[in-house]
Amino acid sequence: MTKLIELTEIVLFDWGNTLMIDFPDAQGKMCDWKTVEEMSGARVLLAELSKHHNVYIATNAADSSKDDIIRAFERVDLSQYIDGYFCKASIGLSKYDSDFYPAIITQLGVQAQDVTMIGDTLEKDIYPALEAGLQAIWLNSSGKKLSESNLANVVQIQYLSELLEMSL
């Protein structure tokens, strides 16, 4: 059974395979790819969330600057819903650094428990966010099964649309 949480005022989203499709054969910066696409339900979700929440991107993209990321979001007309972008180029840390999420919290000037991280990768998005004191929601779009011990504190959804129910 999926545990539900109420979304905090500040919501961080991973980029690739959370809000936009990360095509495995595409090379270089996403903003320069021939094809860029939003994940199913991303536009409706962001349009609704941005009315009552501050929405940020927290990505591990190493080859894209903040401006590159903004350009990619502009190509799919999602940038209007995003309040800010955190990436290795802008904060000097990757998601593999234990200070990644604390650095974001410090820049936002909030407490960790006041932030929800949503992402598709347990090892980069979810576990480090939980360790930093954030709420976290795993977008498990593949329906991957894990042991209960691995998921003790993990809230998971299979579709972005499920987040709309949590934001009401």
Coordinates of C-alpha atoms in Angstrom, one line a residue:
M1 CA 0.0 0.0 0.0
T2 CA 1.3 3.4 -0.9
K3 CA 1.9 5.8 2.0
L4 CA 0.6 9.3 1.3
I5 CA 2.1 12.6 2.4
E6 CA 1.0 16.2 2.0
L7 CA 3.2 18.1 -0.4
T8 CA 5.2 20.9 1.3
E9 CA 5.1 24.5 0.1
I10 CA 8.4 23.9 -1.7
V11 CA 8.7 21.1 -4.2
L12 CA 11.9 20.0 -5.8
F13 CA 11.7 17.8 -9.0
D14 CA 14.4 15.8 -10.7
W15 CA 14.7 16.6 -14.4
G16 CA 15.4 13.6 -16.5
N17 CA 12.7 10.9 -16.5
T18 CA 10.8 12.8 -13.9
L19 CA 9.6 15.9 -15.7
M20 CA 11.2 15.4 -19.1
I21 CA 12.0 12.2 -21.0
D22 CA 15.7 11.4 -20.9
F23 CA 16.2 9.6 -24.3
P24 CA 19.0 7.1 -23.8
D25 CA 20.5 7.5 -27.3
A26 CA 20.5 11.3 -27.2
Q27 CA 23.9 12.9 -26.8
G28 CA 25.0 16.3 -25.4
K29 CA 22.8 18.8 -23.7
M30 CA 19.1 18.2 -23.6
C31 CA 18.4 21.8 -24.8
D32 CA 20.2 20.9 -28.0
W33 CA 18.6 17.5 -28.7
K34 CA 16.6 17.1 -31.9
T35 CA 13.6 16.0 -29.8
V36 CA 12.6 17.0 -26.3
E37 CA 9.4 15.8 -24.6
E38 CA 7.8 16.3 -21.2
M39 CA 6.8 13.2 -19.2
S40 CA 3.2 12.3 -19.3
G41 CA 1.2 14.5 -17.0
A42 CA 4.0 17.0 -16.3
R43 CA 2.3 20.0 -17.8
V44 CA -1.0 19.5 -16.0
L45 CA 0.8 18.8 -12.7
L46 CA 3.1 21.8 -12.9
A47 CA 0.4 24.2 -13.9
E48 CA -1.7 23.1 -10.9
L49 CA 1.2 22.9 -8.4
S50 CA 2.7 26.2 -9.3
K51 CA -0.5 27.9 -8.1
H52 CA 0.1 27.0 -4.5
H53 CA 3.7 25.7 -4.3
N54 CA 7.1 26.9 -5.1
V55 CA 8.5 24.5 -7.7
Y56 CA 12.3 24.0 -8.3
I57 CA 14.4 21.7 -10.4
A58 CA 17.2 19.7 -8.6
T59 CA 19.1 17.9 -11.2
N60 CA 22.4 15.9 -11.4
A61 CA 22.9 17.0 -15.0
A62 CA 26.6 17.5 -15.2
D63 CA 27.0 18.9 -18.8
S64 CA 24.2 21.5 -18.6
S65 CA 24.3 25.0 -17.1
K66 CA 21.3 26.6 -15.4
D67 CA 20.7 28.4 -18.7
D68 CA 20.8 25.2 -20.7
I69 CA 18.3 23.6 -18.4
I70 CA 16.0 26.6 -18.7
R71 CA 16.2 26.4 -22.5
A72 CA 15.2 22.7 -22.4
F73 CA 12.2 23.6 -20.2
E74 CA 11.3 26.4 -22.6
R75 CA 11.3 24.1 -25.6
V76 CA 8.4 22.1 -24.0
D77 CA 6.7 25.2 -22.5
L78 CA 7.2 24.2 -18.9
S79 CA 9.6 26.9 -17.7
Q80 CA 6.8 29.2 -16.8
Y81 CA 6.0 26.9 -13.9
I82 CA 9.5 26.7 -12.4
D83 CA 10.7 29.1 -9.8
G84 CA 14.4 28.1 -9.9
Y85 CA 17.0 25.5 -10.9
F86 CA 19.7 23.8 -8.9
C87 CA 22.4 21.9 -10.8
K88 CA 26.1 21.1 -10.4
A89 CA 27.0 24.2 -12.4
S90 CA 25.0 26.5 -10.2
I91 CA 25.7 25.1 -6.7
G92 CA 29.1 23.3 -7.3
L93 CA 27.8 20.0 -6.1
S94 CA 26.3 16.9 -7.6
K95 CA 23.6 14.7 -6.1
Y96 CA 26.4 12.3 -5.2
D97 CA 27.7 14.9 -2.7
S98 CA 26.1 14.6 0.7
D99 CA 25.9 18.4 0.8
F100 CA 23.8 18.7 -2.4
Y101 CA 20.4 18.9 -0.7
P102 CA 21.6 20.9 2.4
A103 CA 23.1 23.5 0.0
I104 CA 19.7 23.9 -1.7
I105 CA 18.0 24.2 1.7
T106 CA 20.5 26.9 2.7
Q107 CA 19.9 28.8 -0.6
L108 CA 16.2 28.6 -0.2
G109 CA 16.4 29.7 3.5
V110 CA 14.0 27.1 4.7
Q111 CA 14.0 24.0 7.0
A112 CA 14.6 20.6 5.4
Q113 CA 11.2 19.2 6.5
D114 CA 9.6 22.1 4.6
V115 CA 10.8 20.6 1.2
T116 CA 9.6 17.6 -0.8
M117 CA 11.9 16.0 -3.4
I118 CA 10.3 14.1 -6.3
G119 CA 12.5 11.9 -8.5
D120 CA 12.8 8.7 -10.4
T121 CA 16.1 7.3 -8.9
L122 CA 16.2 6.0 -5.4
E123 CA 20.0 6.3 -5.1
K124 CA 20.3 9.9 -6.4
D125 CA 17.0 11.5 -5.6
I126 CA 15.2 9.7 -2.8
Y127 CA 17.6 8.2 -0.3
P128 CA 19.9 11.3 -0.1
A129 CA 16.9 13.6 0.2
L130 CA 15.6 11.5 3.1
E131 CA 19.0 11.5 4.7
A132 CA 19.1 15.3 4.5
G133 CA 15.7 15.5 6.3
L134 CA 13.5 16.3 3.2
Q135 CA 10.3 14.5 2.4
A136 CA 10.7 12.4 -0.7
I137 CA 8.5 10.8 -3.3
W138 CA 9.8 8.2 -5.7
L139 CA 8.3 8.3 -9.2
N140 CA 8.4 4.5 -9.9
S141 CA 7.0 4.7 -13.4
S142 CA 8.3 1.2 -14.3
G143 CA 6.4 -0.3 -11.3
K144 CA 9.7 -1.8 -10.1
K145 CA 9.3 -4.1 -7.0
L146 CA 11.6 -3.7 -4.1
S147 CA 11.8 -5.4 -0.7
E148 CA 9.9 -3.8 2.1
S149 CA 13.1 -3.1 4.0
N150 CA 14.3 -0.9 1.1
L151 CA 11.1 1.0 1.0
A152 CA 10.4 1.5 4.7
N153 CA 10.3 5.3 4.5
V154 CA 9.7 5.8 0.8
V155 CA 6.5 7.2 -0.6
Q156 CA 6.1 6.0 -4.2
I157 CA 3.9 6.9 -7.1
Q158 CA 3.7 5.4 -10.5
Y159 CA 2.3 8.4 -12.4
L160 CA 2.8 12.1 -12.0
S161 CA -0.9 12.6 -11.9
E162 CA -1.0 11.0 -8.5
L163 CA 0.8 14.1 -7.1
L164 CA -2.3 16.2 -7.8
E165 CA -4.2 14.3 -5.1
M166 CA -1.4 15.1 -2.6
S167 CA -1.4 18.8 -3.4
L168 CA -5.0 19.5 -2.7

